[in-house]
PDB file of C-alpha atoms and ligand atoms in Angstrom:
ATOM      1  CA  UNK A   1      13.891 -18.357  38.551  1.00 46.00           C
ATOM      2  CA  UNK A   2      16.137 -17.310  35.879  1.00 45.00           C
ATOM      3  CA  UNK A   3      14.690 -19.770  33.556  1.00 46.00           C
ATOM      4  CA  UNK A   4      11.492 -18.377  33.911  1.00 47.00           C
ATOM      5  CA  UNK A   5      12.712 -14.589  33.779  1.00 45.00           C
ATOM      6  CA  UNK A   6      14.506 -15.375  30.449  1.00 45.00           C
ATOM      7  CA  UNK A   7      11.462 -17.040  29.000  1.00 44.00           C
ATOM      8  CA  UNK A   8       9.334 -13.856  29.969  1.00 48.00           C
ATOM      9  CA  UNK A   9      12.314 -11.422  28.686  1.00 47.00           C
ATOM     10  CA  UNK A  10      11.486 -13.485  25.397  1.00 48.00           C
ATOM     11  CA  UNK A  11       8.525 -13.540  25.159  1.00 50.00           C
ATOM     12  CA  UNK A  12       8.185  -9.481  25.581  1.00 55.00           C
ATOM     13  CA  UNK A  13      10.662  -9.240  22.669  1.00 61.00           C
ATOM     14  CA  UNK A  14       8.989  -8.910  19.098  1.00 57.00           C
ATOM     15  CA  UNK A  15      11.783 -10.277  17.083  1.00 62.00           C
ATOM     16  CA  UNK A  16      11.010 -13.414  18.874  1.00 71.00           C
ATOM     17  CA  UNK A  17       6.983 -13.801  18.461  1.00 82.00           C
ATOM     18  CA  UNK A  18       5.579 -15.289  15.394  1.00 94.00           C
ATOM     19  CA  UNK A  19       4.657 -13.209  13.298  1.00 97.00           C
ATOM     20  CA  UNK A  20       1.610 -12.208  11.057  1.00 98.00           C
ATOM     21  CA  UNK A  21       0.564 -10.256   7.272  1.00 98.00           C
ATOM     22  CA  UNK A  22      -1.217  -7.469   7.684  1.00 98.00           C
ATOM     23  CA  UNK A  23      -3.009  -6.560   4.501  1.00 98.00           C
ATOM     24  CA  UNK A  24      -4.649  -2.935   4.016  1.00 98.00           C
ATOM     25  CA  UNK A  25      -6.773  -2.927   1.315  1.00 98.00           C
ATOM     26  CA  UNK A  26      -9.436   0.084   0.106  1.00 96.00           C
ATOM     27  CA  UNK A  27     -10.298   3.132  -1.999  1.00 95.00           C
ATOM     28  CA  UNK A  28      -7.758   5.783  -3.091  1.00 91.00           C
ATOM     29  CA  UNK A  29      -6.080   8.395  -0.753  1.00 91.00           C
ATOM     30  CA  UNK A  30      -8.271   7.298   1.987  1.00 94.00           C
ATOM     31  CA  UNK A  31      -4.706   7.138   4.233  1.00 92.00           C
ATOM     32  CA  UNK A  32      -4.008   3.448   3.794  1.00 94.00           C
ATOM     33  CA  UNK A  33      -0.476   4.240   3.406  1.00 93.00           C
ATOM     34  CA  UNK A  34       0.249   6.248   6.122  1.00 93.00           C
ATOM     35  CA  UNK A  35      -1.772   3.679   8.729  1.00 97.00           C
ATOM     36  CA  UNK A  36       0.243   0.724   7.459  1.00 98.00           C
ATOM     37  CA  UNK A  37       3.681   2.557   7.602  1.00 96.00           C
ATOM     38  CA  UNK A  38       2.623   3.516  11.239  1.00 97.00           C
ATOM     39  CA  UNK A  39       1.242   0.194  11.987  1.00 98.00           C
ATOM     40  CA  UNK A  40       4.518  -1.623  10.532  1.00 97.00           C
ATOM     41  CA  UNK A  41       6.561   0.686  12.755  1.00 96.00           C
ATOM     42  CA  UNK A  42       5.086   0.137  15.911  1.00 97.00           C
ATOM     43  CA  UNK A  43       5.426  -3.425  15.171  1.00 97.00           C
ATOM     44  CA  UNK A  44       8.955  -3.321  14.043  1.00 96.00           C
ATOM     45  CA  UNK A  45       7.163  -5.247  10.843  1.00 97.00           C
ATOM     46  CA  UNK A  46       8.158  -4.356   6.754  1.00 96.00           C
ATOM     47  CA  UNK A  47       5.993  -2.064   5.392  1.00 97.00           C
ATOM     48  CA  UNK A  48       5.360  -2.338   1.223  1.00 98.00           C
ATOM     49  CA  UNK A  49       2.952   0.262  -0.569  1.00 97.00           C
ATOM     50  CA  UNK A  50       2.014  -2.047  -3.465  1.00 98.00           C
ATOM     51  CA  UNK A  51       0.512   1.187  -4.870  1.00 97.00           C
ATOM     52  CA  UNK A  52       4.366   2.608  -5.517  1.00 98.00           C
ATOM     53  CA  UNK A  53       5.482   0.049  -7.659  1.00 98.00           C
ATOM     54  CA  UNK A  54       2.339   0.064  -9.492  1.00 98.00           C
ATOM     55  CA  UNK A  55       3.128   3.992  -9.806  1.00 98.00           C
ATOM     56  CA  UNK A  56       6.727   2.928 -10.711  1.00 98.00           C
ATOM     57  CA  UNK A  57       5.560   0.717 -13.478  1.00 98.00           C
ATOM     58  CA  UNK A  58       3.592   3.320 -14.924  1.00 98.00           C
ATOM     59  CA  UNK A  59       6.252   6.281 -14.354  1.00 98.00           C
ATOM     60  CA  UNK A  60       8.528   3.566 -16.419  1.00 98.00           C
ATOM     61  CA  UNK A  61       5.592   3.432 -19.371  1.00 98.00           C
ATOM     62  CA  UNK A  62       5.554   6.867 -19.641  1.00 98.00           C
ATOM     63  CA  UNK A  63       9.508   7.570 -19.686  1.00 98.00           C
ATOM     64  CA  UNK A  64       9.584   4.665 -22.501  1.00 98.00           C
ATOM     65  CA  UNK A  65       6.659   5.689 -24.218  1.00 98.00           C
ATOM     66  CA  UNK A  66       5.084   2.410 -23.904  1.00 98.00           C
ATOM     67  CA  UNK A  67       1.957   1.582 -25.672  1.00 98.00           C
ATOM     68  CA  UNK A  68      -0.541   0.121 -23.144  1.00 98.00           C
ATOM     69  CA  UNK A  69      -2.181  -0.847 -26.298  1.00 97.00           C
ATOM     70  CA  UNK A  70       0.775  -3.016 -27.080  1.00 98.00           C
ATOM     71  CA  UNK A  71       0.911  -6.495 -25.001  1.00 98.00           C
ATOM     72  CA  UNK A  72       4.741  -6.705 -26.880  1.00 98.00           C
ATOM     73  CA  UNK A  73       6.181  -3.632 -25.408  1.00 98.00           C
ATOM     74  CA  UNK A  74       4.347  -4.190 -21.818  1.00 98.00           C
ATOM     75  CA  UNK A  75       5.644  -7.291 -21.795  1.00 98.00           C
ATOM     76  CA  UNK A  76       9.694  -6.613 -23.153  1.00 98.00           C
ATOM     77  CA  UNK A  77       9.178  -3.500 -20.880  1.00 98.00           C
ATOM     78  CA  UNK A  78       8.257  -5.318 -18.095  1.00 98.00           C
ATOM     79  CA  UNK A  79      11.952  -7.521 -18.200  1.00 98.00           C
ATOM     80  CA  UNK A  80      13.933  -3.747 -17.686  1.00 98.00           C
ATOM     81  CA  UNK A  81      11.955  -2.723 -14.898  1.00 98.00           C
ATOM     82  CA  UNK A  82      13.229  -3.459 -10.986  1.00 98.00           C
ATOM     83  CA  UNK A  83      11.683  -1.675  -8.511  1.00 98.00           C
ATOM     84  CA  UNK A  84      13.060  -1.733  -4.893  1.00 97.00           C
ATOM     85  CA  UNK A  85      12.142   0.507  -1.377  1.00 96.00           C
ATOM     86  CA  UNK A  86      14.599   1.860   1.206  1.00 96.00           C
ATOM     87  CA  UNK A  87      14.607   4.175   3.772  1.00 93.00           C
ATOM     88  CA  UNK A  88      16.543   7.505   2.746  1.00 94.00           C
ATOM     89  CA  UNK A  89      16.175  10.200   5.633  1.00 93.00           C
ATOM     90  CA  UNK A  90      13.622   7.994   7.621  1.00 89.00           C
ATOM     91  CA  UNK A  91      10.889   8.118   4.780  1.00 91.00           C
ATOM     92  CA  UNK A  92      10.542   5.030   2.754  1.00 93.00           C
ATOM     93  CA  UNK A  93      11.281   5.732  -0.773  1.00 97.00           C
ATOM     94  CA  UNK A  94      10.846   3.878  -4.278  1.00 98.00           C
ATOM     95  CA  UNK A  95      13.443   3.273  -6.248  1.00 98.00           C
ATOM     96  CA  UNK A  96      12.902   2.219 -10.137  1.00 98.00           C
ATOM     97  CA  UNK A  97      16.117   0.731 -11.879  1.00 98.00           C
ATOM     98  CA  UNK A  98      18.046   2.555  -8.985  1.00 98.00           C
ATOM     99  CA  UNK A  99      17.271   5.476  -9.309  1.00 98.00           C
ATOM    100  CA  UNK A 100      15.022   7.712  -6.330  1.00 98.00           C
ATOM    101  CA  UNK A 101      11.697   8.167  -8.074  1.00 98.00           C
ATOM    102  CA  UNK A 102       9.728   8.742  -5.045  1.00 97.00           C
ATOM    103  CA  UNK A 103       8.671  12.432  -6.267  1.00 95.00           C
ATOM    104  CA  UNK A 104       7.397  11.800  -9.792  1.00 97.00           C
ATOM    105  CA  UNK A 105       5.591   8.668  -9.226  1.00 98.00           C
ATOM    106  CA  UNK A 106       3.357  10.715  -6.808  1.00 94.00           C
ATOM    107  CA  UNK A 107       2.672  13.164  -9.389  1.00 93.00           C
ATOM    108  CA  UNK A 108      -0.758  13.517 -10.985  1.00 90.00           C
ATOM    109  CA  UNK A 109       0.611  12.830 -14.404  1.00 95.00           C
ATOM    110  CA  UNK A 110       1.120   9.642 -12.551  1.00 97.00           C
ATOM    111  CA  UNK A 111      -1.839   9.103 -10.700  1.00 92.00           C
ATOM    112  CA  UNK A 112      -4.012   9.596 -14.041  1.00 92.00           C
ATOM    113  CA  UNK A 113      -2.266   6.837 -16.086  1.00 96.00           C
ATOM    114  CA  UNK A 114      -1.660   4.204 -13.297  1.00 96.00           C
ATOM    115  CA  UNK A 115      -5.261   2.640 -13.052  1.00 95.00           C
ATOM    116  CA  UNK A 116      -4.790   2.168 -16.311  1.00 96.00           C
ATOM    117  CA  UNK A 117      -1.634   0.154 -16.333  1.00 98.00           C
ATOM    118  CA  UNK A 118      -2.497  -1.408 -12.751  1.00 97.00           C
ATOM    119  CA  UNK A 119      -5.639  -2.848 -15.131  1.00 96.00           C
ATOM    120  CA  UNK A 120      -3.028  -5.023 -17.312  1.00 98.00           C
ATOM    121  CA  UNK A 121      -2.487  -8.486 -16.302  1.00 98.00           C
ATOM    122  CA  UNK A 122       0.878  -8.827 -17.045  1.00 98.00           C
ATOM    123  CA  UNK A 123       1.693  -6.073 -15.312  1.00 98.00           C
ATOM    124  CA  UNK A 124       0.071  -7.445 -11.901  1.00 98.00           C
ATOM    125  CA  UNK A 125       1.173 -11.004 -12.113  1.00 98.00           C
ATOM    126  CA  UNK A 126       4.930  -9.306 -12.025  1.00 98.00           C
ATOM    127  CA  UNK A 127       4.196  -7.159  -9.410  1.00 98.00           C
ATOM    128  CA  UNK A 128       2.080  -9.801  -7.615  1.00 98.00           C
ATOM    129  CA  UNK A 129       4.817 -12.521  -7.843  1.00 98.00           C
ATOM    130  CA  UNK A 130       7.552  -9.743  -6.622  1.00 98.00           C
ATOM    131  CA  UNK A 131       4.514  -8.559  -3.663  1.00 98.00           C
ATOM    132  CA  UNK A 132       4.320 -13.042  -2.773  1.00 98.00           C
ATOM    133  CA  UNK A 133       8.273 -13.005  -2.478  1.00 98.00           C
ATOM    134  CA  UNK A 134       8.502  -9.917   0.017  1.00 97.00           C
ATOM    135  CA  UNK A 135       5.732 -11.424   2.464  1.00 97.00           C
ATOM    136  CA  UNK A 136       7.370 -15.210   2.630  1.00 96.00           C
ATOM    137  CA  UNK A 137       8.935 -14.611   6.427  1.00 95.00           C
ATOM    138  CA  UNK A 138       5.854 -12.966   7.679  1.00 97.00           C
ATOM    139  CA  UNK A 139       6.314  -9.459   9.809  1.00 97.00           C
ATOM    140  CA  UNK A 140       4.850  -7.524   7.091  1.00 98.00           C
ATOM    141  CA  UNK A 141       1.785  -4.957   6.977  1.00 98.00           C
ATOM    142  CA  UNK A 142       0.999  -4.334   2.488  1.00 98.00           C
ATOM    143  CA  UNK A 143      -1.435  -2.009   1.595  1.00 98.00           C
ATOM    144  CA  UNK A 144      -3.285  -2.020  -1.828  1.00 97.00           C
ATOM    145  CA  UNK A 145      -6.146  -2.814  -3.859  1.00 96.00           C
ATOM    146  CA  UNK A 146      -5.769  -6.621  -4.142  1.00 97.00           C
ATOM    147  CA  UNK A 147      -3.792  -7.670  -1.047  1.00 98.00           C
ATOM    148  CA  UNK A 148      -6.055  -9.723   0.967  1.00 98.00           C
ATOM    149  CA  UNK A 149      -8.166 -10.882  -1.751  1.00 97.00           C
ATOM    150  CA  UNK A 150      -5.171 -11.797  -4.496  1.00 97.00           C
ATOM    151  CA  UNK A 151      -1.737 -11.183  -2.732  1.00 98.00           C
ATOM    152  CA  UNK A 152      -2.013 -12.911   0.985  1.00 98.00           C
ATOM    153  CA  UNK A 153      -5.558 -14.583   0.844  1.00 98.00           C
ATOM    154  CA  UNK A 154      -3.975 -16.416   3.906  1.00 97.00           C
ATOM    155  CA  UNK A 155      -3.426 -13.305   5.812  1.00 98.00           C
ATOM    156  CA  UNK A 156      -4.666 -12.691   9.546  1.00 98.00           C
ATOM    157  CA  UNK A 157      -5.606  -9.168   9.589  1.00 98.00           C
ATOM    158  CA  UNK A 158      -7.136  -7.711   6.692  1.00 98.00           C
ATOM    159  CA  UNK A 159      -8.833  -4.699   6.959  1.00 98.00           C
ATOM    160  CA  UNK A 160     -10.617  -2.673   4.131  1.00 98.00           C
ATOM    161  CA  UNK A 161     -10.650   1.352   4.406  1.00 97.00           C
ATOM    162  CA  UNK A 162     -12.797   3.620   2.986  1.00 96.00           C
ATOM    163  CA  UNK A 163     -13.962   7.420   3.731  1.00 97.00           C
ATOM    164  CA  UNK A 164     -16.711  10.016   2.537  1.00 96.00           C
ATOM    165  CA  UNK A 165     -14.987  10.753  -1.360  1.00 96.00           C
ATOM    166  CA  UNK A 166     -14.923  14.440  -0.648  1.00 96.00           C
ATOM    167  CA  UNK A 167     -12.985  13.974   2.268  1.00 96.00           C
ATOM    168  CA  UNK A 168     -10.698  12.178   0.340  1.00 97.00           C
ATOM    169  CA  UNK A 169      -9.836  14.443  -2.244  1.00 97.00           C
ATOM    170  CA  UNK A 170      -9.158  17.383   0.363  1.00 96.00           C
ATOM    171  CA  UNK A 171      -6.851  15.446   2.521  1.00 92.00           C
ATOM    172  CA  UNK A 172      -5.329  14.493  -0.514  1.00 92.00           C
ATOM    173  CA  UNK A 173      -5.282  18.281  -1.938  1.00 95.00           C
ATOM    174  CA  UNK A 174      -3.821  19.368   1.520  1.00 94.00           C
ATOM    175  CA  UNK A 175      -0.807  16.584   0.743  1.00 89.00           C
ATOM    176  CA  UNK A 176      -0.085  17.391  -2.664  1.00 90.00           C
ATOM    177  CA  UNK A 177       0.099  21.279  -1.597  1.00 94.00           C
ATOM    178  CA  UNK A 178       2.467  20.591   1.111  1.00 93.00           C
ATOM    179  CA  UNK A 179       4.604  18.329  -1.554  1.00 89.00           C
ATOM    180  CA  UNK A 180       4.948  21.398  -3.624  1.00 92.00           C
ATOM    181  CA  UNK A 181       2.509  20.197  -6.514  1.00 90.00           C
ATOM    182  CA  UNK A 182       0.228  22.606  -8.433  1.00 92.00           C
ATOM    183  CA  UNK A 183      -3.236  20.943  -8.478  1.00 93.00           C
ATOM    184  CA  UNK A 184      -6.760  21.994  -7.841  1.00 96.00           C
ATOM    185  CA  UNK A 185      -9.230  20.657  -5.588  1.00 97.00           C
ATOM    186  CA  UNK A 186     -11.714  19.930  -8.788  1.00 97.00           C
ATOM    187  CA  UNK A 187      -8.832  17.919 -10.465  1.00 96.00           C
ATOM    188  CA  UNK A 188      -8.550  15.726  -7.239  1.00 96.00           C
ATOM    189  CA  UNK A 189     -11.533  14.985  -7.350  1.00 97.00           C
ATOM    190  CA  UNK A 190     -12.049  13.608 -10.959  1.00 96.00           C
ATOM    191  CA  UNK A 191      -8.762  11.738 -10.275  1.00 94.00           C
ATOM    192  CA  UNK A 192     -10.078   9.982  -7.469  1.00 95.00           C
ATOM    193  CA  UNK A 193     -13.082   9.189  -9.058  1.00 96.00           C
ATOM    194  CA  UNK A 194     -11.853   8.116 -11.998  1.00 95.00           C
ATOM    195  CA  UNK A 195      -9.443   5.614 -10.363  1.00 92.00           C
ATOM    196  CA  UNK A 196     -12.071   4.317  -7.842  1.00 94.00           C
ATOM    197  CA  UNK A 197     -14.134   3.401 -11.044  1.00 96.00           C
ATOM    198  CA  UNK A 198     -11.271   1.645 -12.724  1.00 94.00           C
ATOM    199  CA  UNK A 199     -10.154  -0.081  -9.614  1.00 93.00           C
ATOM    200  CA  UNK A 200     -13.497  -1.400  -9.013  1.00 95.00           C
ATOM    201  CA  UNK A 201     -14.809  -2.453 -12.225  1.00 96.00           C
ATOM    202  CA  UNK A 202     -11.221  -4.282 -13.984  1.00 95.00           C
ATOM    203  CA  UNK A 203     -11.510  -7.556 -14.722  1.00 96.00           C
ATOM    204  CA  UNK A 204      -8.210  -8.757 -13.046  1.00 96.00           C
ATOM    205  CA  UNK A 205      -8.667  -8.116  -9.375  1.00 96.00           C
ATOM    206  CA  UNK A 206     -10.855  -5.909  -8.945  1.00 96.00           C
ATOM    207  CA  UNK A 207     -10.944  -3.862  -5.526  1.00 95.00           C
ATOM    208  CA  UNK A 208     -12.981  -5.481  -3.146  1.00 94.00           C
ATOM    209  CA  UNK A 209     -13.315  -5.603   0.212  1.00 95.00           C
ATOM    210  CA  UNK A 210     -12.279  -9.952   0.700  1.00 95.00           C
ATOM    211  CA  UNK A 211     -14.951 -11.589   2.883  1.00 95.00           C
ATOM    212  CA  UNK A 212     -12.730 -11.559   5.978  1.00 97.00           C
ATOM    213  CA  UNK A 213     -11.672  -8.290   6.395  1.00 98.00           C
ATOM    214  CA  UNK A 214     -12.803  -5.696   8.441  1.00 97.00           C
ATOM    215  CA  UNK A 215     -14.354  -2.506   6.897  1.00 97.00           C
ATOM    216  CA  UNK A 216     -12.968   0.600   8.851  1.00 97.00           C
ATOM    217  CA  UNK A 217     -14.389   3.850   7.393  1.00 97.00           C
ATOM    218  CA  UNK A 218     -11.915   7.043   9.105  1.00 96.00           C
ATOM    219  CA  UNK A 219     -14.106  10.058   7.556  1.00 97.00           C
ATOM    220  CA  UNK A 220     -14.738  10.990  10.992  1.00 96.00           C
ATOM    221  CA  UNK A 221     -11.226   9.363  12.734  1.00 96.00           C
ATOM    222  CA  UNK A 222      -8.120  11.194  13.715  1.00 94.00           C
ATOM    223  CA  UNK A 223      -4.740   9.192  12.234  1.00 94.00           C
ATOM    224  CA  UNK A 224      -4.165   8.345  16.403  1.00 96.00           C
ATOM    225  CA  UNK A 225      -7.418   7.198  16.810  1.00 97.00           C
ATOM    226  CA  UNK A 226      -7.515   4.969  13.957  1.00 97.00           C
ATOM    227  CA  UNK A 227      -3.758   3.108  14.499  1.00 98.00           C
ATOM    228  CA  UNK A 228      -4.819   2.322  17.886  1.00 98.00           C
ATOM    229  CA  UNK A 229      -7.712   0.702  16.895  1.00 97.00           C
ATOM    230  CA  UNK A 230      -5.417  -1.191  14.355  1.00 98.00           C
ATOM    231  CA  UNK A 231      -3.141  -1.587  16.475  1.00 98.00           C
ATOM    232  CA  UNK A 232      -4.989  -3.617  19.380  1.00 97.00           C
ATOM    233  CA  UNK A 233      -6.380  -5.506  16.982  1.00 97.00           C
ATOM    234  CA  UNK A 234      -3.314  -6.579  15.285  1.00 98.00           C
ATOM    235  CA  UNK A 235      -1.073  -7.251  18.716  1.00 97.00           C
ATOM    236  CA  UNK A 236      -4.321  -9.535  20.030  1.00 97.00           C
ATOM    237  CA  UNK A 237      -4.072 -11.438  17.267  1.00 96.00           C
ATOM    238  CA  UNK A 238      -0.410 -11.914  17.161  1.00 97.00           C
ATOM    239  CA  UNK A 239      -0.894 -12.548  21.302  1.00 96.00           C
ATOM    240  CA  UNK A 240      -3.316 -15.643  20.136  1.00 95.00           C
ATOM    241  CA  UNK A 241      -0.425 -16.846  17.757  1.00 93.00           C
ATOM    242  CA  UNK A 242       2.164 -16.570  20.705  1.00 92.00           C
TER     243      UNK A 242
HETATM  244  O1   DC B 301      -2.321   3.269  -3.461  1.00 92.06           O
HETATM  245  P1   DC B 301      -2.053   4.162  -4.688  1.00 92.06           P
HETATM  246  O2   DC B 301      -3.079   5.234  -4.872  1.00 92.06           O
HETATM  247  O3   DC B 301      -0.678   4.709  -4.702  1.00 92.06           O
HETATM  248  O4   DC B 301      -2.188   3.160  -5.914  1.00 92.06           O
HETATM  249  C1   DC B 301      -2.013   3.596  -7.241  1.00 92.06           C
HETATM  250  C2   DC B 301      -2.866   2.779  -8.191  1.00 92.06           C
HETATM  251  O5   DC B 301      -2.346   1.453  -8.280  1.00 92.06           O
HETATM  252  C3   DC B 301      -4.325   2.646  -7.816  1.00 92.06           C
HETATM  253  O6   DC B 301      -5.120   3.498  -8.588  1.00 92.06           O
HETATM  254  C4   DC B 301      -4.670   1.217  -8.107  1.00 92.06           C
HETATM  255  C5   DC B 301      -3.383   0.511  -8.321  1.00 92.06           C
HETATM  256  N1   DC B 301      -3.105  -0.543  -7.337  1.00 92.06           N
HETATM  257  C6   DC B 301      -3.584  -1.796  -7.615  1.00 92.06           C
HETATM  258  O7   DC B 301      -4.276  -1.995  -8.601  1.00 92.06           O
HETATM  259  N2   DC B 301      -3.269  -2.820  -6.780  1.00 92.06           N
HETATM  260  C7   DC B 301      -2.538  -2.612  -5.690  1.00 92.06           C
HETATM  261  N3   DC B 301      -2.240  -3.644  -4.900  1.00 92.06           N
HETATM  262  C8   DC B 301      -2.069  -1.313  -5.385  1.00 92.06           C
HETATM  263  C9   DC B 301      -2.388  -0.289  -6.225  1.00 92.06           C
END
């Protein structure tokens, strides 16, 4: 009896269970982020927004004045540049060289140059390498452009999001408001366009949706509605594994 009652207590505990990579892949500002931080905390799994240190790189570039041109500077540039996440007042931040960077790298200054520098190779096999070394225990839900077709092709849940463009921009228009940002709907717009081109259409890993994963378009989903359905699907498939 108390065998059997420990080896139930166990198996209800997540620590415990093996674990899976959840990889969020899909267009810009169509909520990625926020599902897999959700996701990864009802799981008690890491979450990693690939997109940050991609934003870090590029907030780095622009400090530095690094020519993009330039495969030299990328590359020396790319030796000073250490990008790390922790939690500071329950919001996961980025930090570049140590220092909190979490505003300016959401900035549209930002946003406009980092499809750019997300397009150079060297820049992604750092970041990619770095993205491989975070995932190696498992317990982890990435989200990105590249994650279940480059990062974790082995992955068990990948799911590519999308939503209507103009939807997009104004959720996106709402967030930057609340962040305190100047911006105008019209500027969104071309930003997100812009960057769903360049995403798409690079040579390097180019944003795709990988043969395996599920397309989930949330134009017309509430953020609840759409981690539950994540959600069950995720904790059946870790229920298979366990
Ligand atoms: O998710 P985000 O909007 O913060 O990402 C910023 C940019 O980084 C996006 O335009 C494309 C690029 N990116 C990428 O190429 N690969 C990833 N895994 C994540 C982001």
């Amino acid at each position: 009896m108390f065998v059997r009652l420990f080896i139930l207590a166990d198996m209800d505990n997540p620590s415990k269970k093996k674990k899976i990579i959840i990889a969020i892949d899909g267009h810009s500002s169509c909520g990625k982020s926020t599902l897999a931080k959700e996701l990864a905390k009802e799981l008690d799994y890491v979450y990693v927004d690939s997109g940050a240190m991609y934003r870090a790189v590029s907030l780095y570039f622009d400090e530095h004045q690094i020519s993009l041109d330039s495969s030299e500077m990328v590359a020396e540039a790319l030796k000073n540049i250490s990008i790390s996440f922790s939690n500071v007042k329950g919001i996961n931040t980025t930090f570049l060289n140590g220092q909190n960077v979490e505003k300016e790298i959401r900035s549209l200054r930002i946003s406009d140059m980092v499809s750019d520098v997300a397009a150079i190779s060297a820049v992604r096999s750092k970041l990619v390498d770095e993205q491989q070394k975070m995932g190696k225990n498992k317990g982890i839900v990435m989200d990105g452009r590249d994650i279940g077709s480059v990062v974790f092709p082995q992955a068990e849940l990948k799911l590519f999001v999308t939503a209507d463009v103009k939807i997009r921009g104004i959720r996106r228009y709402e967030e930057l408001l609340e962040k305190g940002f100047n911006v105008s709907l019209e500027e969104i717009l071309n930003n997100l366009n812009k960057r769903d081109h360049i995403d798409s259409t690079r040579d390097d890993s180019p944003l795709i949706q990988a043969d395996d994963a599920v397309l989930l378009d949330n134009s017309h989903l509430t953020k609840r509605e759409q981690l539950q359905k994540v959600k069950d699907w995720a904790l059946e498939l870790i229920n298979e594994l366990n």
